[in-house]
Coordinates of C-alpha atoms in Angstrom, one line a residue:
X1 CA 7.6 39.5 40.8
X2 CA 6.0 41.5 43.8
X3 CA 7.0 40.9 47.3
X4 CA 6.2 37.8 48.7
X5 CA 5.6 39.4 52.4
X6 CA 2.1 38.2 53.2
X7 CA 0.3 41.1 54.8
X8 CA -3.1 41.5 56.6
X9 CA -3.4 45.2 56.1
X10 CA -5.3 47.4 53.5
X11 CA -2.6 49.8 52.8
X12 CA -2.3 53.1 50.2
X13 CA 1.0 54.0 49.2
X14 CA 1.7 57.6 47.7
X15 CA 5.0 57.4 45.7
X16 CA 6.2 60.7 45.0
X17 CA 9.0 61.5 42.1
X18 CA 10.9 65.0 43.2
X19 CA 11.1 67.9 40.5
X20 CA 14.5 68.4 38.8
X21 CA 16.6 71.0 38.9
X22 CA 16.5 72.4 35.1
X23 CA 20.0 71.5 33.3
X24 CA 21.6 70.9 30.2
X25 CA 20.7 67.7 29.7
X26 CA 17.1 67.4 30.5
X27 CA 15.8 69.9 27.8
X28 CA 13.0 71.3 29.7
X29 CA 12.6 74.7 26.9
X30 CA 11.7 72.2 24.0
X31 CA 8.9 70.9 25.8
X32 CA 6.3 73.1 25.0
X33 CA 7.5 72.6 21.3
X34 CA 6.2 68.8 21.9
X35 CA 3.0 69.4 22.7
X36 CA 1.9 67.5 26.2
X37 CA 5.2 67.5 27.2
X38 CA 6.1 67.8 30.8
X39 CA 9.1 65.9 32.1
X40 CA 11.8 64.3 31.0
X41 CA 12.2 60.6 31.7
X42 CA 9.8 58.5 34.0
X43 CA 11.1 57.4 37.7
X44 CA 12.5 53.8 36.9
X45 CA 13.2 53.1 40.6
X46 CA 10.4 54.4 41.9
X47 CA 8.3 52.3 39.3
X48 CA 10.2 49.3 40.1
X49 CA 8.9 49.8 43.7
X50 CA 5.5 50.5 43.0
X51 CA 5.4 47.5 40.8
X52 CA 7.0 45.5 43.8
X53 CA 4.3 46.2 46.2
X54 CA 2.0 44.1 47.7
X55 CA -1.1 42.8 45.6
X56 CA -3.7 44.1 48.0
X57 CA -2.1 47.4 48.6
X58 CA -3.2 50.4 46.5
X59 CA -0.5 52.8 44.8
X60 CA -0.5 55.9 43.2
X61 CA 2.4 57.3 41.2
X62 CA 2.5 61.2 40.9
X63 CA 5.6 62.6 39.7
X64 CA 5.8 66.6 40.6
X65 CA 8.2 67.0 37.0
X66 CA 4.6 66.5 35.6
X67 CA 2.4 67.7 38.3
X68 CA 2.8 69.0 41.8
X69 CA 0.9 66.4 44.5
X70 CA -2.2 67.9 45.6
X71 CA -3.1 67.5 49.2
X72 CA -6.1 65.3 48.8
X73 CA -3.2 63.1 47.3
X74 CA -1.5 62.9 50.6
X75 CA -5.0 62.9 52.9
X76 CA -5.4 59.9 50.6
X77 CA -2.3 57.9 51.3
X78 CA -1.5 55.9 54.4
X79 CA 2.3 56.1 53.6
X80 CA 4.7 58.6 51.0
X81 CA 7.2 57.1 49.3
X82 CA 9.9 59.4 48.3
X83 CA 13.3 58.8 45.9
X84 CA 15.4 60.9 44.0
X85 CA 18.9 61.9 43.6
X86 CA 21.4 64.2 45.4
X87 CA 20.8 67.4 42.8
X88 CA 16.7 66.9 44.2
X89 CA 17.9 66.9 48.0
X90 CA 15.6 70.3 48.3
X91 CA 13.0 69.0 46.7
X92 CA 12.8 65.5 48.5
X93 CA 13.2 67.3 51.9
X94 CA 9.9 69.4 50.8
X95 CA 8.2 66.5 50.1
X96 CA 8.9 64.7 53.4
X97 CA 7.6 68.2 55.1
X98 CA 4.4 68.0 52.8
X99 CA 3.9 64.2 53.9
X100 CA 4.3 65.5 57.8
X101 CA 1.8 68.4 57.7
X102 CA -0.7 65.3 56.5
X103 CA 0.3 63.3 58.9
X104 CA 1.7 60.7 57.0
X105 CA 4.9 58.6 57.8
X106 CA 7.2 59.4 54.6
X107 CA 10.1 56.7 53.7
X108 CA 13.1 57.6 51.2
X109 CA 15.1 55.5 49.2
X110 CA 16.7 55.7 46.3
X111 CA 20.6 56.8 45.4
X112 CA 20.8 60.0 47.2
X113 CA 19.9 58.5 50.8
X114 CA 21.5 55.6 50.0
X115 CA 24.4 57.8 49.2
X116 CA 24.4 59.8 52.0
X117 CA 21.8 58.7 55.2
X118 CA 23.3 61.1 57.3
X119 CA 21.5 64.0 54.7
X120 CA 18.2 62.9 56.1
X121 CA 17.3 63.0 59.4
X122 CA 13.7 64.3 58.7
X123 CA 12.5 61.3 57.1
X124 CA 10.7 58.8 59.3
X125 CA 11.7 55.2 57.4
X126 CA 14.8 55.9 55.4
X127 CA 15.4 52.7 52.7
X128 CA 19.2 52.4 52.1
X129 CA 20.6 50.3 49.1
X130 CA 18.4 48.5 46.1
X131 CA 15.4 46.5 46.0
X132 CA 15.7 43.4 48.3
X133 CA 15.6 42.2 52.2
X134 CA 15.5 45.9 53.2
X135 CA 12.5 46.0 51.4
X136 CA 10.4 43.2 52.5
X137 CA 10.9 44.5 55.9
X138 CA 9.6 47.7 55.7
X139 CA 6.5 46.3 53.9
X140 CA 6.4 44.2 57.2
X141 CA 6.8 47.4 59.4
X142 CA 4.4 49.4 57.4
X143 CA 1.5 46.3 57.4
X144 CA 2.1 46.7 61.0
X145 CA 1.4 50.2 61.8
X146 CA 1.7 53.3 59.8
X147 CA 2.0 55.7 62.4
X148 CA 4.9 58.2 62.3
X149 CA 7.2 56.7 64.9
X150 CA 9.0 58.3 67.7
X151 CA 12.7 58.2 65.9
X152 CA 13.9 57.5 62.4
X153 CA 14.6 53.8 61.4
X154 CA 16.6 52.5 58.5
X155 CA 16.3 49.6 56.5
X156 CA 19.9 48.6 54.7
X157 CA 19.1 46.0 51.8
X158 CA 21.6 43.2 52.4
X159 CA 20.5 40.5 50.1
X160 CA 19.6 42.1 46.9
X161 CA 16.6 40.8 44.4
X162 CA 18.4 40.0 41.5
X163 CA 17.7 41.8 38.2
X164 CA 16.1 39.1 36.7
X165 CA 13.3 39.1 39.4
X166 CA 12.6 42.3 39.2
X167 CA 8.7 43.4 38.6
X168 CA 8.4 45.3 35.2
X169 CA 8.4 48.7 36.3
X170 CA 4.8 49.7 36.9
X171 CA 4.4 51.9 33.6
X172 CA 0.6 52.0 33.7
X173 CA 0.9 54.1 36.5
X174 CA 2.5 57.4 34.9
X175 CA 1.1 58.8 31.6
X176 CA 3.8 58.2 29.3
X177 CA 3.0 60.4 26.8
X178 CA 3.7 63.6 29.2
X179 CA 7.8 62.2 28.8
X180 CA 10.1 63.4 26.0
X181 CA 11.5 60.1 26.5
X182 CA 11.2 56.5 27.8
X183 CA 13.7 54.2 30.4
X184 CA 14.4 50.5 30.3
X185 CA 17.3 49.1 32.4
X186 CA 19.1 46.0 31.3
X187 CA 21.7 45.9 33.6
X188 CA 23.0 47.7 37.3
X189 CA 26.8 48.7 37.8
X190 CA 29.7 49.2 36.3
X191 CA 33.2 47.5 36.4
X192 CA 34.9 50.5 36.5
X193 CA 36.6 53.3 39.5
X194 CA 36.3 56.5 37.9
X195 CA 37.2 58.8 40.7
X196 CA 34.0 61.2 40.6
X197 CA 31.3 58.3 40.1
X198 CA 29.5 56.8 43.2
X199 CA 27.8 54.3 41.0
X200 CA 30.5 51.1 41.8
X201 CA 29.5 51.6 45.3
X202 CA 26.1 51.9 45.2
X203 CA 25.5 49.3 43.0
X204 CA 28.6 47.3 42.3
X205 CA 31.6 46.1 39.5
X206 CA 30.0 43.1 38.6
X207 CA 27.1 44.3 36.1
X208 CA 23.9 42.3 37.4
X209 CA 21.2 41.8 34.2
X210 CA 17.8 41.3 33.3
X211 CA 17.0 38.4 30.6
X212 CA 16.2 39.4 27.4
X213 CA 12.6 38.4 27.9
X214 CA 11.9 40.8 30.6
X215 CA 13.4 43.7 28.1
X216 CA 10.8 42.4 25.1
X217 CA 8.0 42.6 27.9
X218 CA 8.7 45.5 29.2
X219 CA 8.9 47.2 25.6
X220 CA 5.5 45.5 24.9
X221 CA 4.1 47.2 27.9
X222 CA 5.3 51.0 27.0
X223 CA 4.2 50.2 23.2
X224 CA 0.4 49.5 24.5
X225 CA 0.2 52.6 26.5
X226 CA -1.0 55.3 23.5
X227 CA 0.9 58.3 22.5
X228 CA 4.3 56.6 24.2
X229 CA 7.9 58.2 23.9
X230 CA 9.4 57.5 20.3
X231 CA 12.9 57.1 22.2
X232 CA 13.2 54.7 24.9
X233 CA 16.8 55.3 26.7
X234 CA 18.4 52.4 28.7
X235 CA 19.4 53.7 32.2
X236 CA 22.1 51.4 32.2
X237 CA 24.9 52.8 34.7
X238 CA 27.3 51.3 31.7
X239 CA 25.6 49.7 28.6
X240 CA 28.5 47.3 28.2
X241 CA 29.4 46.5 31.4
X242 CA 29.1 43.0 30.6
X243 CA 30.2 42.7 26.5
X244 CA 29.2 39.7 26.4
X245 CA 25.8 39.9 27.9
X246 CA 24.8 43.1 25.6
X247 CA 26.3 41.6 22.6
X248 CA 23.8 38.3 23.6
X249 CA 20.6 40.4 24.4
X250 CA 21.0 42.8 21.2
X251 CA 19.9 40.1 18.7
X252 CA 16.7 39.6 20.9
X253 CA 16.1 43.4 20.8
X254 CA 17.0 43.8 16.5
X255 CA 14.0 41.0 16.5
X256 CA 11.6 42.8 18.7
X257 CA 12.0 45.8 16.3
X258 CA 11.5 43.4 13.3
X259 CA 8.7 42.0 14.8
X260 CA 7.5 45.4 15.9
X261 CA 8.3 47.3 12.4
X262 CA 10.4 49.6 14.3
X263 CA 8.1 51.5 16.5
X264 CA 11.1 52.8 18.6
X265 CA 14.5 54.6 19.0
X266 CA 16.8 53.6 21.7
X267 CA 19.5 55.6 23.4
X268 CA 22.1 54.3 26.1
X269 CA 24.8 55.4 28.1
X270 CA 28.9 53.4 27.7
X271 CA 32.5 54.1 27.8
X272 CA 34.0 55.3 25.0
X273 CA 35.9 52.3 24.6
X274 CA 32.6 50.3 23.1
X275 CA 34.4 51.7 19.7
X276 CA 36.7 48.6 19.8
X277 CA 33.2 46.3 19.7
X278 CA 32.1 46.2 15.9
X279 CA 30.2 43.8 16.9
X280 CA 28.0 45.3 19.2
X281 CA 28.3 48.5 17.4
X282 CA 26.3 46.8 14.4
X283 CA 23.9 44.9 16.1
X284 CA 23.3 48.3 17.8
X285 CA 22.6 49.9 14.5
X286 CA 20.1 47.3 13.6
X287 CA 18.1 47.7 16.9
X288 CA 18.0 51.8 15.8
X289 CA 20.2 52.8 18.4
X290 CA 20.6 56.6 17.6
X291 CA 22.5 58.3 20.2
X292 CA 25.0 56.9 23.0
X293 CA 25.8 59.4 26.1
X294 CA 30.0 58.6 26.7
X295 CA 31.2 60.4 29.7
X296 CA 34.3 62.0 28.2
X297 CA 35.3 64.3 31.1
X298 CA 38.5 65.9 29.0
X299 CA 40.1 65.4 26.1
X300 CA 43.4 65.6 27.9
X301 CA 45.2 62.1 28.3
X302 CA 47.1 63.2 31.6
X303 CA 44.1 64.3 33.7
X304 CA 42.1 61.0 32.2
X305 CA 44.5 59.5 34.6
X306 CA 44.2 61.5 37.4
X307 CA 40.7 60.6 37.8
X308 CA 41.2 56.6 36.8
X309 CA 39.7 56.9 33.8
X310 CA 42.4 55.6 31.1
X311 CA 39.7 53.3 29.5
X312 CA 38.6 56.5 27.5
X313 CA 41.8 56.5 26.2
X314 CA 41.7 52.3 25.0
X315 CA 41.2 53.9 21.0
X316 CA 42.6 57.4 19.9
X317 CA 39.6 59.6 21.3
X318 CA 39.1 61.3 17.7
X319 CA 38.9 58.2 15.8
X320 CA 36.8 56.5 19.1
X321 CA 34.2 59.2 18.3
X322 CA 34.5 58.7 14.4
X323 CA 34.0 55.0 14.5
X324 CA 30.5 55.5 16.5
X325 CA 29.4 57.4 14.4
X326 CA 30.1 55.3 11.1
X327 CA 27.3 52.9 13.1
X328 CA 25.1 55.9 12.9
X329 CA 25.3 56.6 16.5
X330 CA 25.7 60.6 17.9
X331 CA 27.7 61.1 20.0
X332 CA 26.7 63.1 23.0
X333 CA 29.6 63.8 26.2
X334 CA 29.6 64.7 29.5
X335 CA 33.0 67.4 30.1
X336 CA 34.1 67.7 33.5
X337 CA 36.3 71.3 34.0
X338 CA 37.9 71.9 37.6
X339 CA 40.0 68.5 38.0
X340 CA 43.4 68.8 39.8
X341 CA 45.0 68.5 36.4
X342 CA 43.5 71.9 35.2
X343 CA 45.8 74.2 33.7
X344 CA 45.5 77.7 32.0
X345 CA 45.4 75.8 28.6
X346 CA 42.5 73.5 29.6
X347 CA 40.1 76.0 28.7
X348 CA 41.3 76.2 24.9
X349 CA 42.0 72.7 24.9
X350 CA 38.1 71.9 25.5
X351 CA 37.0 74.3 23.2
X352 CA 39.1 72.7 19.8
X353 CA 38.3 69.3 21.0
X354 CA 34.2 70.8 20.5
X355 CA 35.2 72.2 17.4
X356 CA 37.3 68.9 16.4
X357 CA 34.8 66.0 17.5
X358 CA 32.1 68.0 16.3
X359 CA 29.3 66.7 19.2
X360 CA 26.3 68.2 19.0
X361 CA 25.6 68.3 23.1
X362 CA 28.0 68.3 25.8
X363 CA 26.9 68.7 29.2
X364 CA 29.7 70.7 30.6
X365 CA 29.6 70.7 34.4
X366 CA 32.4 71.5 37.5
X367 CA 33.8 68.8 39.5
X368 CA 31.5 68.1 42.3
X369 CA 31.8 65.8 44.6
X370 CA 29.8 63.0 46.0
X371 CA 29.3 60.9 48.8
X372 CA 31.1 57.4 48.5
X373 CA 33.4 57.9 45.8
X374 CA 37.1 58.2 46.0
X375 CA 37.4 61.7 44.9
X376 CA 35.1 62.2 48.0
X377 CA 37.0 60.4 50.2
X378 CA 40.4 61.7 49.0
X379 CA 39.6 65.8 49.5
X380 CA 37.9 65.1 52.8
X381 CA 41.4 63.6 53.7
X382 CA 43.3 66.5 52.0
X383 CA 40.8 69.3 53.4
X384 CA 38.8 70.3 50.4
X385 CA 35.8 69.3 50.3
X386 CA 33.7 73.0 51.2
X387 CA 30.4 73.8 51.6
X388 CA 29.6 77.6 51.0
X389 CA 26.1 78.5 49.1
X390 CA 28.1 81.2 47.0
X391 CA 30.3 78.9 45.3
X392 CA 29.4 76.2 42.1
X393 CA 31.1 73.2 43.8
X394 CA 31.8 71.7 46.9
X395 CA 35.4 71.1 45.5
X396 CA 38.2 73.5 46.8
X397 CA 39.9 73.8 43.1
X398 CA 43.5 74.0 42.8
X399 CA 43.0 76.6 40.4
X400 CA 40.9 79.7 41.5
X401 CA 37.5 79.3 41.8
X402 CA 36.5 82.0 39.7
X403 CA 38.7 81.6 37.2
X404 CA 37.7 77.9 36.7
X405 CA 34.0 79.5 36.9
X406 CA 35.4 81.8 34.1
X407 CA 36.7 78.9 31.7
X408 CA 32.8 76.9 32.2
X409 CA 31.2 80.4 31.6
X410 CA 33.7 80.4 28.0
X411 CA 33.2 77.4 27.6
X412 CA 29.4 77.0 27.1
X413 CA 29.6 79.9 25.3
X414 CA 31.2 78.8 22.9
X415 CA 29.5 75.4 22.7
X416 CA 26.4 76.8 22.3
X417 CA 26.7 79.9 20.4
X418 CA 24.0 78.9 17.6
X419 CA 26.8 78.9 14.8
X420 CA 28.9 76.7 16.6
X421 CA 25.9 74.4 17.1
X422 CA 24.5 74.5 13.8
X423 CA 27.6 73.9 12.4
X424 CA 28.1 70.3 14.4
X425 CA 24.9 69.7 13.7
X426 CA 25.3 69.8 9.8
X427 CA 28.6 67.8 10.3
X428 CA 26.1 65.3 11.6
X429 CA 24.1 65.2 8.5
X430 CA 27.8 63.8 6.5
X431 CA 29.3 61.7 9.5
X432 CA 26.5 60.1 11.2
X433 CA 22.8 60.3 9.8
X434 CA 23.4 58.5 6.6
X435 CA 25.1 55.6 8.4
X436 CA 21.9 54.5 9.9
X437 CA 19.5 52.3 8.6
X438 CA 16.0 52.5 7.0
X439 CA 12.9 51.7 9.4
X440 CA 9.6 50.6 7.9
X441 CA 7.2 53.8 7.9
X442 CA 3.8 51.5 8.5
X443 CA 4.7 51.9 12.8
X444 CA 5.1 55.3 12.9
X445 CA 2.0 56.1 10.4
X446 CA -0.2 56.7 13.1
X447 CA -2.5 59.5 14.4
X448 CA -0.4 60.2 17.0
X449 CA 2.7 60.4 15.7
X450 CA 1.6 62.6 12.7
X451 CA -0.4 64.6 15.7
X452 CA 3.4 64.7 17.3
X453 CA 4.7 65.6 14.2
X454 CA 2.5 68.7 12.9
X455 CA 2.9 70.3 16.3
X456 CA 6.4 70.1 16.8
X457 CA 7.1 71.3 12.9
X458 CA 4.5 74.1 13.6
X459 CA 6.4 74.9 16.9
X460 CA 9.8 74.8 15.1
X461 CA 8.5 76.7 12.5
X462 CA 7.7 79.8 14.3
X463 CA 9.4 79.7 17.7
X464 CA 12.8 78.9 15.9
X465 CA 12.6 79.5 12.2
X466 CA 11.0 82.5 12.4
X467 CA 10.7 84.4 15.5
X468 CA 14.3 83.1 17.5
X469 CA 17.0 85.5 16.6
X470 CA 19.4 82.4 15.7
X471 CA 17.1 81.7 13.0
X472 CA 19.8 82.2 10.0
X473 CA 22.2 79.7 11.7
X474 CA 19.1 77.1 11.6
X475 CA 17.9 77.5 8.4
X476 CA 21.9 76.9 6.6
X477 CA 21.5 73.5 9.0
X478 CA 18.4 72.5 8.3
X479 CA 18.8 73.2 4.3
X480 CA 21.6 71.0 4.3
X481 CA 19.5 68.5 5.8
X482 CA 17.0 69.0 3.6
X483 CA 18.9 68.5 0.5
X484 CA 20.1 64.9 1.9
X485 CA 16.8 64.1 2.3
X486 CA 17.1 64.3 6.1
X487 CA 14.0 65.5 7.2
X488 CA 14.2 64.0 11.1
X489 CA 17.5 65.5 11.8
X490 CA 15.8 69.1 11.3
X491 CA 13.2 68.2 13.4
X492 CA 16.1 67.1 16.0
X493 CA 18.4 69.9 15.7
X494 CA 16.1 72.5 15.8
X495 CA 14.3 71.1 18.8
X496 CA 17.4 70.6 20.8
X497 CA 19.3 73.8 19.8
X498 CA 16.1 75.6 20.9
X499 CA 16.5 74.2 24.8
X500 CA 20.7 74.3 24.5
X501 CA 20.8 78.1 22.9
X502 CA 18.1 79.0 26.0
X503 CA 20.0 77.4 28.7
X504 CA 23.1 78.9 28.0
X505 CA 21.7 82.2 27.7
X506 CA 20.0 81.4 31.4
X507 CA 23.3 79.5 32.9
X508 CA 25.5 82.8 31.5
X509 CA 23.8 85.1 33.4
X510 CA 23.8 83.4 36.5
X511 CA 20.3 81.2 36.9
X512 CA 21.6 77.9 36.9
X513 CA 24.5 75.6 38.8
X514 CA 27.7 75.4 36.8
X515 CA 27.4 71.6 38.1
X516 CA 24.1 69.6 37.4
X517 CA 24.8 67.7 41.3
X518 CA 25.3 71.2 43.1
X519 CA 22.1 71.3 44.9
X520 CA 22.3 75.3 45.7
X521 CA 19.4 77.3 46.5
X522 CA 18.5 80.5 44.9
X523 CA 20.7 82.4 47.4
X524 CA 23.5 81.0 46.1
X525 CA 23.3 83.9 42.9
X526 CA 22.8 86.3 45.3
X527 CA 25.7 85.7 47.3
X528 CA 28.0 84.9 44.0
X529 CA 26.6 88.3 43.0
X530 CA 27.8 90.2 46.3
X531 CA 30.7 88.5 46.2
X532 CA 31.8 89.6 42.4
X533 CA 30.7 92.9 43.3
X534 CA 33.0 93.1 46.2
X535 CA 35.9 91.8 44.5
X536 CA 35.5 94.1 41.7
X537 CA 35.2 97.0 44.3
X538 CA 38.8 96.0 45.8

C-alpha cells in the first residue's frame, strides 16, 4: 500500500543508497567476473520507501554501489532521501553535503540514524525507527514546504505499518541485473539478546511477517524484470524467528518454484539452532534454498555465554553444521575475535574449528560495538568504549589490542590461504552438493543466463584458471567437481575464492577494517602504520 496522506503538492523525491565499504562478505572482486555487475544487494528499505510514496509524487532510485548521483540528479529533486547503515556513516554524511550544495532539504532514515540520532546533526529531517506514523508526517511536512528549515527536526515512528501492509519494494526502480544478488524480507526482528546485535531494539523480539502472498508477488515482480539475480536472499534479521510462521509460508514458496520451474536460488540468514527443525530444513531444500548465513561468533561454549548466545549451542555445533548440510544447505558464519572471553588459545581454537566444520566463507570481524545494544551499554558503563582512528574497534579489549589484531591477521590467513579454501570447498562437493535436489533446466535455458554463463566461465577461465597464481589449488577443486558431475559448484568456488583470496591479500596488508562496522577513514592505516613503527622503534 502507499501512504494514505492526501497531498496537494507535485513533489520529486531523490532517494539515494550510500556506497559500501568493501568487505568480506560483499564480494565486490568477482564482479567484473559477472559481467554487468556492480553492487551487491539492492536497498530493501530504501525501496520500501520509494514504493510507499505518494501516487502523485515522482521518485528516482540511484544507488551510488552502482553509480555515483550526478548533479543534474539532485538539481532535479525537490527533496534527498538518504539510508544506510552505521559502516556507510561517511558516505551518508557526503551525501547530505552533496544534497546541501544543491540546495536541497536531505532526510535520513534507516538503521544507522535510527541507531544513533545523535551521529547526525547535518541532516535537515532525520526519520528515526521503521515505516509508519513517522512517515506519514514527514510526507505531510515535505507536501508543505520543502525548504531547508532553520534547525533539524525528527520524526520517531510510533505506530508502525505492519508487515503485511507494506508496498512491494519498488524493484522497477533499480536495474536488477547490475546485483550479484536479490533481497526479499519475510519477516523483521528477532526473539533473541545477543549482546553485540542492535537488531532486538531496532526492530523488536516478536518477529512481525509478511503473508505468503505478498512473498509470491514480490518474486513475480523481480522474475519480470530481465536478466534478474539467480539468488534472491531473504533479509530476514532471523529466518526462523517465528518456526511456525516459516515452516507455514515454505510450502507456499516450494509451489511458487514448481509453478515457476525453478527460476531461483534462495539464501537466508538463522541461528544455528534451525538444525533441530527437519521440518523446515526439508521444505527448505525443496524451495532450493542453497546457502544459510549462521552467526556463529566462536566455537568456544564459555564465551557463547558471555555474549547471551547459548542458543548456538541447542545441538553439538559440529553435528548442527553437519545436519544443514545433509539438507544441501552451505554453511557460511560470521566469527567474532576480541570478546572478553578471549584467551591465548582462542586464536588456535578458531583456526581447527575452520579446518573441522569445513565452511567455505567466514566473515571474521573484531568486536565492535554499536549503539543500543547491551554490549554497548555495558562498556560505556565499565569505560571502554574508545574512539581513536588508529585502532580496528571501538572496544577497549581485555586482551591487547595488537595482539587480538595479530590473532584476526592469522586468522584470515589461514582461512583464506587458497589451499585451505579449496580444500573446504571440495569437502563441499561430498557433504553438501549432492544432498540437494534436481531443478528443471527449461527456466534457466534462456539467453541470458547462458549469456551469464559464457562470461563468467570465460572470466574464470583466465583470471583464475590460468593467470591467478592459486591456480593449482583450483583446478584439484574444481576436478573433483567435475568428476561428480558438479559443474555449478566450480563455477561457485572459483568465483568466490577469487573475491575471498583478493581480500585477504588487501585486508593483510592493511587496506581494509579488521571489523565490517568500523567506519574508519583512510587515516586510520596511516596512523596504525606510525604507531607499529613506533612501537617497534622502542
Amino acid at each position: 500500500m502507499r501512504s494514505t496522506v492526501p497531498v496537494s503538492s507535485s513533489r520529486r523525491i531523490l532517494c539515494v543508497f550510500p556506497a559500501y565499504t568493501p568487505s568480506f562478505g560483499t564480494f565486490s572482486h568477482a564482479y567484473p567476473l559477472m559481467g554487468g555487475v556492480k553492487a551487491f544487494m539492492p536497498p530493501q528499505g530504501l525501496l520500501v520507501i520509494a514504493a510507499y510514496m505518494p501516487e502523485a509524487w515522482e521518485v528516482r532510485v540511484i544507488d551510488e554501489n552502482i553509480a555515483r548521483a550526478r548533479p543534474e540528479d539532485f538539481a532535479w529533486a525537490d527533496a534527498v532521501f538518504v539510508s544506510g547503515m552505521h559502516i556507510q556513516e561517511g558516505q551518508i554524511h557526503e551525501i547530505g553535503r552533496r544534497a546541501h550544495a544543491a540546495g536541497k532539504v536531505a532526510v535520513l532514515g534507516g538503521p544507522s540514524v535510527s541507531g544513533a540520532p545523535e551521529k547526525y546533526p547535518d541532516f535537515d529531517y532525520l526519520h528515526i525507527g521503521e515505516i509508519g506514523d513517522a512517515t506519514d508526517a514527514l510526507i505531510r511536512r515535505l507536501d508543505e514546504t520543502v525548504a531547508v528549515p532553520d534547525e533539524p527536526e525528527r520524526f520517531e515512528t510510533k505506530d508502525r505499518l505492519g508487515l503485511s501492509d507494506f508496498p512491494a519494494p519498488a524493484y522497477e526502480r533499480v536495474p536488477l541485473k547490475r546485483y550479484l544478488i536479490g533481497s526479499l524480507q519475510f519477516s523483521s526482528g528477532c526473539p533473541y539478546r545477543c549482546e553485540f546485535c542492535d537488531i532486538p531494539q531496532l526492530y523488536g523480539r516478536q518477529p512481525r511477517l509478511k503473508t505468503p502472498e505478498q512473498l509470491c508477488a514480490e518474486l513475480d515482480a523481480i522474475i519480470a524484470q530481465p536478466a534478474h539475480p539467480a539468488v534472491v536472499y531473504f533479509v530476514d534479521d532471523n529466518f526462523i524467528g517465528n518456526r511456525k510462521a516459516t515452516r507455514e509460508m515454505l510450502p507456499h514458496l516450494v509451489e511458487w518454484q514448481k509453478r515457476n520451474n525453478y527460476p531461483l536460488q534462495f539464501a537466508c540468514e538463522a541461528t544455528l539452532n534451525m538444525a533441530k527443525q527437519p521440518e523446515i530444513l526439508e521444505l527448505m531444500r525443496q524451495a532450493n534454498f542453497m546457502t544459510v548465513f549462521v552467526g556463529i561468533e566462536t566455537p568456544e561454549a564459555d564465551a557463547l555465554k558471555g555474549i547471551d548466545k547459548t542458543h548456538n549451542a541447542a545441538v553439538p555445533m559440529y553435528e548442527a553444521i553437519e545436519t544443514l548440510n545433509s539438507y544441501g544447505l552451505e554453511v557460511t558464519s560470521g566469527i567474532i575475535l576480541g570478546l572478553d572471553t578471549d584467551t591465548d588459545r582462542s586464536e588456535q581454537n578458531l583456526i581447527d574449528f575452520i579446518d573441522k566444520s569445513a565452511i567455505p566463507v567466514l566473515t571474521i570481524n573484531l568486536l565492535q560495538a554499536l549503539p543500543k545494544t547491551p554490549l554497548w551499554d555495558r562498556l560505556e558503563r565499565e569505560g571502554r568504549l574508545v574512539h581513536d582512528a588508529s585502532l580496528e574497534s571501538n572496544v577497549l579489549f581485555k586482551r591487547p589490542h595488537d595482539d587480538v589484531v595479530g590473532s584476526w591477521r592469522r586468522a584470515i590467513a589461514h582461512a583464506y590461504s587458497p589451499e585451505q579454501l579449496f580444500e573446504r570447498f571440495t569437502r563441499q562437493c561430498d557433504v553438501t552438493y549432492p544432498n540437494r535436489i534436481t531443478t528443471p533446466t527449461s527456466a534457466k535455458l534462456t539467453l541470458t543466463n547462458l549469456r551469464r554463463g559464457l562470461i563468467l566461465g570465460f572470466n574464470i577461465l583466465t583470471r583464475v584458471g590460468l593467470f591467478s597464481d592459486y591456480r593449482k589449488p583450483f583446478w584439484r577443486a574444481a576436478g573433483y567437481a567435475l568428476k561428480r558431475g558438479q559443474i555449478e559448484a566450480v563455477f561457485n568456488m572459483g568465483f568466490v575464492a577469487h573475491h575471498l583470496i583478493r581480500f585477504t591479500r588487501e585486508a593483510l596488508r592493511g587496506e581494509h577494517n579488521a571489523s565490517f562496522y568500523a567506519a574508519q577513514d583512510k587515516a586510520k592505516a596511516e596512523a596504525a602504520a606510525r604507531r607499529a613503527g613506533a612501537q617497534q622503534a622502542a
